[in-house]
Structure formats: structure tokens, C-alpha cells
mmCIF file of C-alpha atoms in Angstrom:
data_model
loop_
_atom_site.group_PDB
_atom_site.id
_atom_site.type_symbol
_atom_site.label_atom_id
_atom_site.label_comp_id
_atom_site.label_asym_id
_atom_site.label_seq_id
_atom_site.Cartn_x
_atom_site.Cartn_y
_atom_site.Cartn_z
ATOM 1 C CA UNK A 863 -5.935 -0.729 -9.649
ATOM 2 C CA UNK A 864 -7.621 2.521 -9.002
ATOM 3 C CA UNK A 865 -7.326 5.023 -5.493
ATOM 4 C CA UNK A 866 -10.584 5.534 -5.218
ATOM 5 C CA UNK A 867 -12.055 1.867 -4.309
ATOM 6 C CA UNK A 868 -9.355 1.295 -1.296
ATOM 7 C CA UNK A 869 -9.744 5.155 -0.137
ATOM 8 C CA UNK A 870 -13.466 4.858 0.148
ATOM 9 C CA UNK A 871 -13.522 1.539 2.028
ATOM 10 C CA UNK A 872 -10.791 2.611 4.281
ATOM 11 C CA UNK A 873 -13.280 5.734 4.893
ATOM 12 C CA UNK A 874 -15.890 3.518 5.531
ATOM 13 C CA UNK A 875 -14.790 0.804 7.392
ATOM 14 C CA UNK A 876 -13.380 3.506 10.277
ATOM 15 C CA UNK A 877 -15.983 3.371 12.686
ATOM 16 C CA UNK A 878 -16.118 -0.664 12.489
ATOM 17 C CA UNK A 879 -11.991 -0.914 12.786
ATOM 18 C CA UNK A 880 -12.709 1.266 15.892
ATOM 19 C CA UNK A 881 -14.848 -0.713 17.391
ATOM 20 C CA UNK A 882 -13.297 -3.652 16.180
ATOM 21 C CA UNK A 883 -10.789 -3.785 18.990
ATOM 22 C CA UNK A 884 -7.949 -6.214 18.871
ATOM 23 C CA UNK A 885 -9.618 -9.371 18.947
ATOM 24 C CA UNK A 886 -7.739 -13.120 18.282
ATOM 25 C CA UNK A 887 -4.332 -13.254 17.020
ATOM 26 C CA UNK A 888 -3.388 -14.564 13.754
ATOM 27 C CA UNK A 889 0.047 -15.805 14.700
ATOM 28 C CA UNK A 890 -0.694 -17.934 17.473
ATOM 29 C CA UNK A 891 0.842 -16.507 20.708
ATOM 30 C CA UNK A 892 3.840 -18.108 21.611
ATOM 31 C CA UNK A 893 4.130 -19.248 17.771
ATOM 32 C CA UNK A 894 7.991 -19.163 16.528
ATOM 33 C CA UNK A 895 9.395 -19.581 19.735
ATOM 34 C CA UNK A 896 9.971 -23.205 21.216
ATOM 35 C CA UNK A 897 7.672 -24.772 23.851
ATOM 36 C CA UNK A 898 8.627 -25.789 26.754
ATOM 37 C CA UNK A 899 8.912 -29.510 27.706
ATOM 38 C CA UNK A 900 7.401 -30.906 31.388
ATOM 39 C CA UNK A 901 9.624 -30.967 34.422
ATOM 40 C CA UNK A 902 8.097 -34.399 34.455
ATOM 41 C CA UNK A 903 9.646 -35.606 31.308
ATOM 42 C CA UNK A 904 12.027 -38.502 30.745
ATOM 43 C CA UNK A 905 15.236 -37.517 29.276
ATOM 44 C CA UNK A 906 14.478 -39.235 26.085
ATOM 45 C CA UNK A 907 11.026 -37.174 25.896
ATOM 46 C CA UNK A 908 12.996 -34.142 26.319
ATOM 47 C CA UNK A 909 16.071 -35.202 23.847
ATOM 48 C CA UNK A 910 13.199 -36.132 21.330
ATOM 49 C CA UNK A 911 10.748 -33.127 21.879
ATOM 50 C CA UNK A 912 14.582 -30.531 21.554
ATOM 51 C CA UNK A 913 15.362 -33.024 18.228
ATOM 52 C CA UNK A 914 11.886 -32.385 16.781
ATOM 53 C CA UNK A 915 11.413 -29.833 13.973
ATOM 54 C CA UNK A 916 9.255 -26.809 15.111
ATOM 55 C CA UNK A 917 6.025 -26.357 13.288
ATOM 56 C CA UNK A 918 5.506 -23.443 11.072
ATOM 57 C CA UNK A 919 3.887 -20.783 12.617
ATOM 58 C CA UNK A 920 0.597 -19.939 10.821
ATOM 59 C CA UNK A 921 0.474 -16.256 9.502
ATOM 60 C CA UNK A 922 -2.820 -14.493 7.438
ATOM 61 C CA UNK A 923 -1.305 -11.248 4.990
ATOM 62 C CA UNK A 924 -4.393 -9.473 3.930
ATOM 63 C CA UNK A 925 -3.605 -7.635 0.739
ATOM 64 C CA UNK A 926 -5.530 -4.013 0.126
ATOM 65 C CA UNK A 927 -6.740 -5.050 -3.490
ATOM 66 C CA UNK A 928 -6.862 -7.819 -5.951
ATOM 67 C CA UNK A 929 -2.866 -8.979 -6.176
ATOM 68 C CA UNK A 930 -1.023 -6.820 -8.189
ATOM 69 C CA UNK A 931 2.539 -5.737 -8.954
ATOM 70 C CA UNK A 932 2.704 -3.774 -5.168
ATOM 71 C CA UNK A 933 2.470 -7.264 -3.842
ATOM 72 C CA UNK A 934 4.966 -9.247 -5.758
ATOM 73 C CA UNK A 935 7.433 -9.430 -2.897
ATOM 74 C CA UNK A 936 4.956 -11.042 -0.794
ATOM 75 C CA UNK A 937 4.218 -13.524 -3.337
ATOM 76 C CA UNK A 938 7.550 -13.711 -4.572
ATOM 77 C CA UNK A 939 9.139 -14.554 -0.416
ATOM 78 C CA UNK A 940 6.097 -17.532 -0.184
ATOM 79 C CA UNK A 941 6.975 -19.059 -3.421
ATOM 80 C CA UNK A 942 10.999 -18.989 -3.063
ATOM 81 C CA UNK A 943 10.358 -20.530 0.548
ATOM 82 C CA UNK A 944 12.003 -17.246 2.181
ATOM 83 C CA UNK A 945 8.861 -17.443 4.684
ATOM 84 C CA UNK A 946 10.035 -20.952 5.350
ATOM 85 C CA UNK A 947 13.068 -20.677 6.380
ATOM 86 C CA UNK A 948 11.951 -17.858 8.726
ATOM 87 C CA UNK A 949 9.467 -20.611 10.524
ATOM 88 C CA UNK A 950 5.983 -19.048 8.584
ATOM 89 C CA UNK A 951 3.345 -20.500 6.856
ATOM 90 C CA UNK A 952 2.391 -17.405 4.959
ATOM 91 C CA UNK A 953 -1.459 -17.075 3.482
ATOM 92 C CA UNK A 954 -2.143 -14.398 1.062
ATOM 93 C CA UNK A 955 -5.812 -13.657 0.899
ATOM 94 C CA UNK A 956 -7.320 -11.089 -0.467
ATOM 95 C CA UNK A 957 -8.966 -8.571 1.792
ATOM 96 C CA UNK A 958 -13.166 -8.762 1.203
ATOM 97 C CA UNK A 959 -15.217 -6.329 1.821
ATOM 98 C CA UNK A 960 -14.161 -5.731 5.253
ATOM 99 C CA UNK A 961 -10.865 -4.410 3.876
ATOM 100 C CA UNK A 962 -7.109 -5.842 5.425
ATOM 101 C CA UNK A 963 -6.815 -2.616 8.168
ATOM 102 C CA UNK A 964 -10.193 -3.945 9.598
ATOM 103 C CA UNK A 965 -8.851 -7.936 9.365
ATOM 104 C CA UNK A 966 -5.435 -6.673 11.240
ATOM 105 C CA UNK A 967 -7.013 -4.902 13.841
ATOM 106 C CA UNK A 968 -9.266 -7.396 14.938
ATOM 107 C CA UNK A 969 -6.858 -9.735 14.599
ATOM 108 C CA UNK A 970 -7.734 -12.151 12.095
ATOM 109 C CA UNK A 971 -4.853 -11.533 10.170
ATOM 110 C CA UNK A 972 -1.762 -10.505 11.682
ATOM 111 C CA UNK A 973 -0.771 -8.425 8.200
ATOM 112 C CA UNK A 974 -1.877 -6.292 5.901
ATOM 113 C CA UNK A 975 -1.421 -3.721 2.992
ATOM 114 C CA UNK A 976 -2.545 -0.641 3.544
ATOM 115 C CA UNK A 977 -1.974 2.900 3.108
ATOM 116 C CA UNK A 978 -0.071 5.966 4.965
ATOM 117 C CA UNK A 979 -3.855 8.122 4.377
ATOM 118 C CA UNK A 980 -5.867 5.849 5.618
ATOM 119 C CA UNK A 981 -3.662 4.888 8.060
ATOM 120 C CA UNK A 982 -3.327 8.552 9.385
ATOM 121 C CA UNK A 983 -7.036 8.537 9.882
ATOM 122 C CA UNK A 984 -7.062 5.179 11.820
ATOM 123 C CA UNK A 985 -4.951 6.572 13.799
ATOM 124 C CA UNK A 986 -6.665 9.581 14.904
ATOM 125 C CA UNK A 987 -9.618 7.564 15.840
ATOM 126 C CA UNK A 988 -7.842 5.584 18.289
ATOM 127 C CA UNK A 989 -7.202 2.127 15.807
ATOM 128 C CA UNK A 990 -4.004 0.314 16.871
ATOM 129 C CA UNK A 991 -2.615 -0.197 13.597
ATOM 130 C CA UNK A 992 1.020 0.353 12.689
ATOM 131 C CA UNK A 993 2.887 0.683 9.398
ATOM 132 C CA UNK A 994 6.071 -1.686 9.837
ATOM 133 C CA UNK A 995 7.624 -1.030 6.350
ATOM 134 C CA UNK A 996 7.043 0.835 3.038
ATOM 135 C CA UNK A 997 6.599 -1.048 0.090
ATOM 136 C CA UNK A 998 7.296 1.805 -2.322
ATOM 137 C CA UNK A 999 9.566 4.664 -1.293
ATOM 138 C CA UNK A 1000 7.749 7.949 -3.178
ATOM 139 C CA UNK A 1001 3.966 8.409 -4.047
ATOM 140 C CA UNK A 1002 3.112 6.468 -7.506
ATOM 141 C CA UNK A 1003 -0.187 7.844 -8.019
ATOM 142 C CA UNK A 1004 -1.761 11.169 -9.347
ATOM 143 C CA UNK A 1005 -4.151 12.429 -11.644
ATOM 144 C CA UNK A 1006 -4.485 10.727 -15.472
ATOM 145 C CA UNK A 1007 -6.624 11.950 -18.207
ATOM 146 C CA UNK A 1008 -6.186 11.042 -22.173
ATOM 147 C CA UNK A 1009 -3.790 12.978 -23.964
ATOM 148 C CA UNK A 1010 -6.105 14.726 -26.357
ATOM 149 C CA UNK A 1011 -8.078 16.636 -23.112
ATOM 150 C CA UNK A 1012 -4.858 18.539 -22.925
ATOM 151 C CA UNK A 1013 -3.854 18.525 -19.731
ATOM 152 C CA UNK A 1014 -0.389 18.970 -19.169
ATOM 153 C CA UNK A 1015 -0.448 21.062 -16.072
ATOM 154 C CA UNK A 1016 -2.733 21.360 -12.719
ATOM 155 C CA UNK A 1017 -4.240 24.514 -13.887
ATOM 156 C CA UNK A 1018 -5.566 22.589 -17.048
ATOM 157 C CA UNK A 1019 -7.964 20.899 -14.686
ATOM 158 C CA UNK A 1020 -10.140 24.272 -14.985
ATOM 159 C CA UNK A 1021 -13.118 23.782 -17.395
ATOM 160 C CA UNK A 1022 -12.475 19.830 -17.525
ATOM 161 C CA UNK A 1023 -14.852 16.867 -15.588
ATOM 162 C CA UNK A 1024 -13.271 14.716 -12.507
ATOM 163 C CA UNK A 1025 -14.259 11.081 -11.649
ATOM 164 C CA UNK A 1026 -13.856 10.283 -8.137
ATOM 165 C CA UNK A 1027 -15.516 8.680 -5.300
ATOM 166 C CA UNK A 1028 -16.486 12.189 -3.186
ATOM 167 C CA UNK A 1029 -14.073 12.245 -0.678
ATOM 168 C CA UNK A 1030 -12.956 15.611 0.821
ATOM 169 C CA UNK A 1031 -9.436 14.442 0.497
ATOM 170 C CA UNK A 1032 -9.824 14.073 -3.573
ATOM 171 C CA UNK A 1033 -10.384 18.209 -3.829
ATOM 172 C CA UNK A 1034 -7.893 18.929 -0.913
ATOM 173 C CA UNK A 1035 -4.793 17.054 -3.004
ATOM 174 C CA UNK A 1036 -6.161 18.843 -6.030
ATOM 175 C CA UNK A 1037 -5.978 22.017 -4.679
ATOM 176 C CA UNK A 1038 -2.869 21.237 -2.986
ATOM 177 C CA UNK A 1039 -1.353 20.681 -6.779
ATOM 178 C CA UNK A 1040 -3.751 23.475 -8.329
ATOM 179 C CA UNK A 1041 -2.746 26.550 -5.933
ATOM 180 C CA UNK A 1042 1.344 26.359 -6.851
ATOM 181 C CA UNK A 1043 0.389 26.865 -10.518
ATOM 182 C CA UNK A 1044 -2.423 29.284 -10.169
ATOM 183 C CA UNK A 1045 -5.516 27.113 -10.435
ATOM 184 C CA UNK A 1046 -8.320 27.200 -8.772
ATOM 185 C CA UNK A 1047 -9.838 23.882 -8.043
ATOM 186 C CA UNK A 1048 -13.583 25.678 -7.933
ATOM 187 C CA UNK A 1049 -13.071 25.557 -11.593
ATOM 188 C CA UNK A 1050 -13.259 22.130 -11.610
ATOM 189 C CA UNK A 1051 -16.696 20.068 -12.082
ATOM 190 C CA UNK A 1052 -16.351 16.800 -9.593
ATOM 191 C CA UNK A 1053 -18.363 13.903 -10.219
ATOM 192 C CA UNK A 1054 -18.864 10.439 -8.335
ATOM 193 C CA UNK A 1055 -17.979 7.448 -10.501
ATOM 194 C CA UNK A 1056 -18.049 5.057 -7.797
ATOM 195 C CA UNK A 1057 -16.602 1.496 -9.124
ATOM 196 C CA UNK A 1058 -16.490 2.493 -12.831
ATOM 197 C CA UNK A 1059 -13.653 1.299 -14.476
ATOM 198 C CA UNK A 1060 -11.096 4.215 -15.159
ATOM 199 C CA UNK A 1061 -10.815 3.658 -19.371
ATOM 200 C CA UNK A 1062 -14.649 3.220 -19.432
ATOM 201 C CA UNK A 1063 -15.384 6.594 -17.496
ATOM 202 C CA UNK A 1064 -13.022 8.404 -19.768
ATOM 203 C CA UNK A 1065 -14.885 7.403 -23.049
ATOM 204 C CA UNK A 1066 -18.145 8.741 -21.521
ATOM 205 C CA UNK A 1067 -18.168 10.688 -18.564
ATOM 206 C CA UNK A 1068 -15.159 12.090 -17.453
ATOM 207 C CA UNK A 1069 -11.955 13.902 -18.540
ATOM 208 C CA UNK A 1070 -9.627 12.859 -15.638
ATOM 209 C CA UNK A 1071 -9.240 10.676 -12.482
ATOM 210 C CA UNK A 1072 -6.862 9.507 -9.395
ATOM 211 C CA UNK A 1073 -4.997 6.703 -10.614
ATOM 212 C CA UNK A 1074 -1.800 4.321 -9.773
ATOM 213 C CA UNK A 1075 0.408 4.708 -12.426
ATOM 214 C CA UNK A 1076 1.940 0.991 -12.281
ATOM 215 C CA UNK A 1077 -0.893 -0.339 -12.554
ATOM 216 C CA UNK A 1078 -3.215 1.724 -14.786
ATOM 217 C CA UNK A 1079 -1.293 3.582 -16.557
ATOM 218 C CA UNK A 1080 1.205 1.066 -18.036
ATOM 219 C CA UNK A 1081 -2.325 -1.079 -18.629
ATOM 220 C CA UNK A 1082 -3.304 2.544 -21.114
ATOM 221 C CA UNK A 1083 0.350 2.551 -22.892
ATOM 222 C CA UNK A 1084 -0.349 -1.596 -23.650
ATOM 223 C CA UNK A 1085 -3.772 -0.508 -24.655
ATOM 224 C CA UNK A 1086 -2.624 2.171 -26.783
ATOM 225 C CA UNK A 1087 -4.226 4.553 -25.267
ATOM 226 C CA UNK A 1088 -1.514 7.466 -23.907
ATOM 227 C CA UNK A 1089 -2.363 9.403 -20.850
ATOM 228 C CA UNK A 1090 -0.902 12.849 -19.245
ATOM 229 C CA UNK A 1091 0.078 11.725 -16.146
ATOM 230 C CA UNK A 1092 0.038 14.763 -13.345
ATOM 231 C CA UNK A 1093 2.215 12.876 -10.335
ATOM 232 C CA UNK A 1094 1.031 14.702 -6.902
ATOM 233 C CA UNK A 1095 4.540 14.052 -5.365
ATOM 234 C CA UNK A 1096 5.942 16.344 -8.383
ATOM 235 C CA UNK A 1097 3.858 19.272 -7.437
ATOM 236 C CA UNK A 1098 3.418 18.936 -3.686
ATOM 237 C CA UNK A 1099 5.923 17.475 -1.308
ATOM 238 C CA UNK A 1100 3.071 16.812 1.297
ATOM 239 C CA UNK A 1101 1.292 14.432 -0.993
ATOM 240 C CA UNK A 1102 4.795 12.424 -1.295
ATOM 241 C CA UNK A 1103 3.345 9.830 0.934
ATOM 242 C CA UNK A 1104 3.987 5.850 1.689
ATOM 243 C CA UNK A 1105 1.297 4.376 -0.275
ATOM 244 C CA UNK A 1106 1.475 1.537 0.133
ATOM 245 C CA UNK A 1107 2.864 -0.272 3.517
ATOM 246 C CA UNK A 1108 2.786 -3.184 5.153
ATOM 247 C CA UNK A 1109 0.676 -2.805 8.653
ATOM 248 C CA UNK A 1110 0.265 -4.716 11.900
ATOM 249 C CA UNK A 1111 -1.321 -3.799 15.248
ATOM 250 C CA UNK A 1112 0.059 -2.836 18.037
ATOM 251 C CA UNK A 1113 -0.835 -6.003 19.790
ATOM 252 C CA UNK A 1114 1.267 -8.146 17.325
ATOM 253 C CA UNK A 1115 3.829 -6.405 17.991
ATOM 254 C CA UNK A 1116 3.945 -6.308 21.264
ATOM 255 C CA UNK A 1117 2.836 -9.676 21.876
ATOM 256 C CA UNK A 1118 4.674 -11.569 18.560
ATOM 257 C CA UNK A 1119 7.528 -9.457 18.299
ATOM 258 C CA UNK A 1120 9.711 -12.384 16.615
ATOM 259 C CA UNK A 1121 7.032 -13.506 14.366
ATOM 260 C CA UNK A 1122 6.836 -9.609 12.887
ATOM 261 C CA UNK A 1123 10.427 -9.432 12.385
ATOM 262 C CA UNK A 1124 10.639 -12.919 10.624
ATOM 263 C CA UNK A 1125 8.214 -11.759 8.494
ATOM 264 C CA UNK A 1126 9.699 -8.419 7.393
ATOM 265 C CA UNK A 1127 13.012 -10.742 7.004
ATOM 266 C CA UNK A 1128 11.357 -12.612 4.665
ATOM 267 C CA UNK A 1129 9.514 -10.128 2.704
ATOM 268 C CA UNK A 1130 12.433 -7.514 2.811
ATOM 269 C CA UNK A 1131 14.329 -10.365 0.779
ATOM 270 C CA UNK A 1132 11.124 -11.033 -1.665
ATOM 271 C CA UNK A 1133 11.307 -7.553 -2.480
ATOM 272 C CA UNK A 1134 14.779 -7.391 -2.987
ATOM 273 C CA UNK A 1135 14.904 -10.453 -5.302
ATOM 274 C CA UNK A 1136 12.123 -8.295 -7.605
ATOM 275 C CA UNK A 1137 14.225 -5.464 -7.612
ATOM 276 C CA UNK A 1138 16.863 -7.498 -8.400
ATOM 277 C CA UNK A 1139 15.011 -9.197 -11.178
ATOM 278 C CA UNK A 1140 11.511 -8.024 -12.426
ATOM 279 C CA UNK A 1141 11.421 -10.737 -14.919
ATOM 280 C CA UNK A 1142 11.558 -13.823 -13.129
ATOM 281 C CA UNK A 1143 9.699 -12.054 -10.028
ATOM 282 C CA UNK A 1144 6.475 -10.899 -12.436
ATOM 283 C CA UNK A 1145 6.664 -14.513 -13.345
ATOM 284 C CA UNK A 1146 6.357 -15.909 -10.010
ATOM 285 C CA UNK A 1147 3.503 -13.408 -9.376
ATOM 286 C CA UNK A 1148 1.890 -14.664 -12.537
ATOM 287 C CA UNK A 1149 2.133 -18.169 -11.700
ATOM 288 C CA UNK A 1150 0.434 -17.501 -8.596
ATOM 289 C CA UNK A 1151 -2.554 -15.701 -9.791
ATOM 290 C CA UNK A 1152 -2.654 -16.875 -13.472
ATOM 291 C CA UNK A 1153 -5.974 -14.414 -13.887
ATOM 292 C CA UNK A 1154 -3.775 -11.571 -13.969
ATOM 293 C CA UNK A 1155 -2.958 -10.508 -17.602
ATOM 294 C CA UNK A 1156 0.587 -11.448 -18.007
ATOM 295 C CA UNK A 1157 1.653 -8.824 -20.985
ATOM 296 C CA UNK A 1158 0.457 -6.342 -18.071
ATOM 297 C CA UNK A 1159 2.367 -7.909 -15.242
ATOM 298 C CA UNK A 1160 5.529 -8.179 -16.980
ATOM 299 C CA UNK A 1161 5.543 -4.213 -18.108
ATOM 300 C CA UNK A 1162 4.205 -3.608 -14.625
ATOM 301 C CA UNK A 1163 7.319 -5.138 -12.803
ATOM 302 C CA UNK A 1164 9.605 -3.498 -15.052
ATOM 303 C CA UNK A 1165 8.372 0.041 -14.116
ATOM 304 C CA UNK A 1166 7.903 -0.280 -10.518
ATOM 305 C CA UNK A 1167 10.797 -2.719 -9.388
ATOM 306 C CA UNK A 1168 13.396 0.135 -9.005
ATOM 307 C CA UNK A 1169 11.035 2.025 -7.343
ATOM 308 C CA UNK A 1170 10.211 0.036 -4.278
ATOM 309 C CA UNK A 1171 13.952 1.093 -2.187
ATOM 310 C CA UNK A 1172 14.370 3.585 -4.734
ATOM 311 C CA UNK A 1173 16.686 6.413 -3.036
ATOM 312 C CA UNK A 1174 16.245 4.987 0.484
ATOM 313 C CA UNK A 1175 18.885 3.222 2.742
ATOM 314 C CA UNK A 1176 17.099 0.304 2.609
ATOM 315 C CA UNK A 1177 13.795 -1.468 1.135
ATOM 316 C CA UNK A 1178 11.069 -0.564 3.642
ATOM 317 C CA UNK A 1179 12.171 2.692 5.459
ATOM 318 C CA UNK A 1180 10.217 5.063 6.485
ATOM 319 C CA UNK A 1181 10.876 8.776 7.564
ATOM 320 C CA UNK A 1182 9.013 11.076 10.827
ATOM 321 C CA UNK A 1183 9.005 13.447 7.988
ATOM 322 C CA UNK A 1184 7.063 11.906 5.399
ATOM 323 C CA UNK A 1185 4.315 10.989 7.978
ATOM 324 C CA UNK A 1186 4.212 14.726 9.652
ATOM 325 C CA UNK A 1187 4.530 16.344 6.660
ATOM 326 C CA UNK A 1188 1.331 14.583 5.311
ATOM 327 C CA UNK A 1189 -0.657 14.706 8.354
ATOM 328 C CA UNK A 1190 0.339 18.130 9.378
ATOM 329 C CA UNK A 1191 -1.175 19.120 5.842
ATOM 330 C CA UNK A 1192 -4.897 17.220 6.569
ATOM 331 C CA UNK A 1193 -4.819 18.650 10.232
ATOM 332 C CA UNK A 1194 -4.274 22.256 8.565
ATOM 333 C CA UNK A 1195 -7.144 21.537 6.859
ATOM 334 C CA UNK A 1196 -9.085 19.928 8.943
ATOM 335 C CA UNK A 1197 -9.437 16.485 7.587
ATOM 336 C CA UNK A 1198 -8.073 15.492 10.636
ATOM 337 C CA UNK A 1199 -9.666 16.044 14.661
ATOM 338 C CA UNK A 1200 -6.018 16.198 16.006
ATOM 339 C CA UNK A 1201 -2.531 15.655 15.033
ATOM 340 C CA UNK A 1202 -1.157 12.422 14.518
ATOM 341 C CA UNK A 1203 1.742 11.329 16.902
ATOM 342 C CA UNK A 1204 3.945 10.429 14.028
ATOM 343 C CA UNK A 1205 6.280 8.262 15.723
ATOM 344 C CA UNK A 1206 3.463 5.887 17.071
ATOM 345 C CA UNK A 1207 2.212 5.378 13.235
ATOM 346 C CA UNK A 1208 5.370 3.736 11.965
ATOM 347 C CA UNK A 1209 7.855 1.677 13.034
ATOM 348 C CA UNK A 1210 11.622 0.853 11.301
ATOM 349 C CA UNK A 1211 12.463 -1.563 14.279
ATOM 350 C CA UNK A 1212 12.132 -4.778 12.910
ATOM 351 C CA UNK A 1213 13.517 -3.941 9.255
ATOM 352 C CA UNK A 1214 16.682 -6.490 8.567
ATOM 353 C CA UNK A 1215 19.885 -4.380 8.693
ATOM 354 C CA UNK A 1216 20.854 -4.515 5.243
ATOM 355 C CA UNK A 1217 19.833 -6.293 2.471
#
């Protein structure tokens, strides 16, 4: 699972999540709650209509990327019937080239994965989406390269070749990591890759990239193929971003407030039962999407499990902080027309209690 391919269509799906609006809704309007039964009903009707089980309520998730170890909780909540016993008939799909932010906002799915960066910019352009929960605490991503181009530090990016997907935002973070150890990203040659795959572009065209370490780089270590892995978190606090979260829109929320915090009942306990145990949840995740390569699930899960609550209060939780701090930094920069009204971005309301 690379950055680059869910970065660029986030960048380029912006002006059609704009106009997108907030179009039908996924979860069926009054969907969860009961309906209500004629004043000109018998009393048997009514007794039988009140005696009735309620139908599940329909609800589309729209993952950012092909399903991977960030989505095992979602996966793991469906298949241990968590979603049922909250009233939801949960479909996982994946998100298509129109990408899940565009799907939420226009309402035909009433979740999706997404990202805090390409959330931020949403935001600023006036798209209703909000994040309702993160699914891993701390930034998992930086920049990889094999271990024989010697880069151990930021400022060994001078003189070596980066594969990316030409977004301003790639040489901002890189400076961002660059500057505190004396480097100076000009040093660095940038080149677009576009969709090549990350161990191809090494062999032949590149000496580093932006990469998810669960993902990629625990698929180099099974390859045996060891990587220097530069996390941005480690060297700028700014970069320590939600990536990624669960989103919704703003109309969801306000118009299916119950059916948003069944879900996040539900999926707060999937992810819990893979923190709890990797194992059996990278199974479950396996036997959903048998494509996946199960050596690479099951080393996956084991890495990244304690990392989804990791030091937080609870699974999910999100901080003012974390968002200002990152959007402060693009604004300062201007990546970004305005600030971003943290508060509106994120939401911690209808996280369970405990877990």
C-alpha cells in the first residue's frame, strides 16, 4: 500500500467532492430507529408491528485502498456480527476510482477511510466531510529506501533520486524532516513514478520513496529485502498526523446520528478484538479477501495491532492538537488558502466510553 496513489486521487478528486454536494443518504433516513405504527391500527396490528424484529439498517463503508491490515477492524466487526447486534448491515466495498471521500460526500456511502491530509484540504474547500475516529493513533508512514543507498538520516537524501507522484506536499514533509538535520531538500533530484510499484522503482529508477510501513515495509523484510526506514513523526511532530480515519459527512451526522454511533460501537469493538488478538483477527481479514497474501497479513497484524490505541485513552481519539498542528504547518506554507477550523474536522462524540 503506497501514499502516493490515495494522496494523488484525494488531490484530484477535490474539485468533484466540492461540487459533489451531499446528495442521497446511504443509511436510509429514519433507519435504526423504529417506525411508527397508524393511529388507525387495530391493537393486534400494533402488538404485532412492536413484536416484529426491526430490519437491519443498510450501511456502504468505502475503504481508501484495496483491504489491508488498516481495515481489519472493519472486517473483523462484520464477520463477528458486532455490526449486527448494533442493527447494521455493513458493506465493505472498495472505493473505485472516485475514491471513498468523494462516495461519502455525495452520499452514496455513509463511511469511509480516509486521511487527516486530505481531509484538511477538503475541508478548506468547503467539503462536509468529518473524521469520526482514528484508526491508528501516530503517523506509520515515512520515507524507505534499500539499505545499501545508505540512508540513515534526512540529510542522506542529498545526492540520492525520489519516486513520488509530484505533489507539493511530498517536498514540503521532506524539508520539514531535512531542515532539523541540516539538509537541504534542493539537493534532492524528485521524480514522478506515478503507479509503479515501490520494489520495482527501487531496482531501476529510484533510491527512495513515501511508504506505509505496515504494509510495505514488513512485505520488504518477508521479501528479504531490508529497508532504512526514515519515520516523519520521528523527525517532525507536525507530520505526526491521523492517517488513517474513519470519515462521514456532516449530513450523516446530523441527520443519522444513531446510525454513526452504532457504527463506531461496532467498529471500536472490531478493533479492539485485533488488538486483542492479531492472530485470529489477520485470519478473519484473510478469509474475507483470500487474494491477500496471507504470510503478509499475518506479519502485518502483528506489527500494527498495538499501534491502532497505542498511547491514547481509547481506540479512535483524536486530539485539536494533532489537527492544528498539521494544518497550521501547510497554511505556513501555503498549501493551504486559509486555516482549518480544527474543531469542525473531527469529532470524538460518538466514540463508546470505554472499551
Amino acid at each position: 500500500m503506497g501514499v502516493k496513489k490515495w494522496l494523488s486521487l484525494c488531490l484530484t478528486c477535490l474539485f468533484i467532492l466540492t461540487a459533489a454536494g451531499c446528495g442521497g443518504n446511504n443509511s436510509g433516513g429514519n433507519a435504526g430507529g423504529a417506525q411508527g405504527t397508524p393511529a388507525s391500527a387495530s391493537p393486534e396490528a400494533s402488538a404485532s408491528a412492536q413484536s416484529s424484529p426491526k430490519a437491519a439498517t443498510p450501511v456502504k463503508v468505502a475503504l481508501d485502498w484495496t483491504p489491508n491490515t488498516n481495515h481489519t477492524g472493519l472486517y473483523v466487526a462484520k464477520e463477528l456480527g458486532y455490526y449486527a447486534e448494533e442493527g447494521l448491515d455493513v458493506d465493505i466495498v472498495q472505493p473505485g476510482s472516485a475514491g471513498a471521500d468523494t462516495m461519502v460526500t455525495s452520499g452514496e456511502a455513509a463511511f469511509g477511510v480516509g486521511a487527516q491530509d486530505s481531509l484538511t484540504l477538503a475541508r478548506i474547500q468547503g467539503v462536509p466531510l468529518v473524521s469520526i475516529a482514528a484508526i491508528i493513533q501516530h503517523n506509520t508512514s515515512g520515507f524507505a529506501a534499500p539499505v545499501d543507498r545508505g540512508i540513515k538520516s534526512p540529510k542522506n537524501f542529498e545526492g540520492k533520486t525520489y519516486g513520488g507522484w509530484g505533489s507539493p506536499v511530498e517536498e514540503a514533509s521532506m524539508k520539514a524532516i531535512m531542515d532539523p538535520v541540516g539538509g537541504d531538500v534542493k539537493k534532492v533530484k524528485q521524480v514522478t513514478i506515478g503507479e509503479a510499484d515501490y520494489f520495482t522503482a527501487v531496482k531501476r529508477d529510484i533510491d527512495f520513496a513515501w511508504i506505509f510501513y505496515a504494509w510495505t515495509g514488513i512485505e520488504a523484510k518477508l521479501r528479504g529485502e531490508p529497508l532504512d526506514m526514515l519515520y516523519l513523526k520521528d523527525y517532525a511532530p507536525q507530520l505526526d498526523y491521523y492517517t488513517p480515519v474513519l470519515t462521514t459527512s456532516e449530513k450523516e451526522i446530523a441527520e443519522n446520528p444513531e446510525v454513526v454511533k452504532a457504527f463506531l460501537k461496532a467498529t471500536s469493538r472490531g478493533y479492539q478484538y485485533a488488538i486483542d488478538h492479531p492472530k485470529e483477527a489477520a485470519d478473519i481479514l484473510i478469509k474475507a479477501v483470500p487474494d491477500l497474501d496471507a504470510k503478509l497479513v499475518q506479519a502485518s497484524q502483528e506489527w500494527l495491532s498495538p499501534k491502532y490505541k497505542d498511547d491514547a485513552a481509547r481506540w479512535g481519539e483524536q486530539k485539536t492538537a494533532v489537527w492544528k498542528n498539521y494544518a497550521d504547518w501547510m497554511y505556513g506554507l501555503k498549501l493551504l488558502d486559509k486555516p482549518l477550523e480544527a474543531d469542525k474536522a473531527f469529532t470524538n462524540e460518538f466514540l463508546p466510553d470505554g472499551q
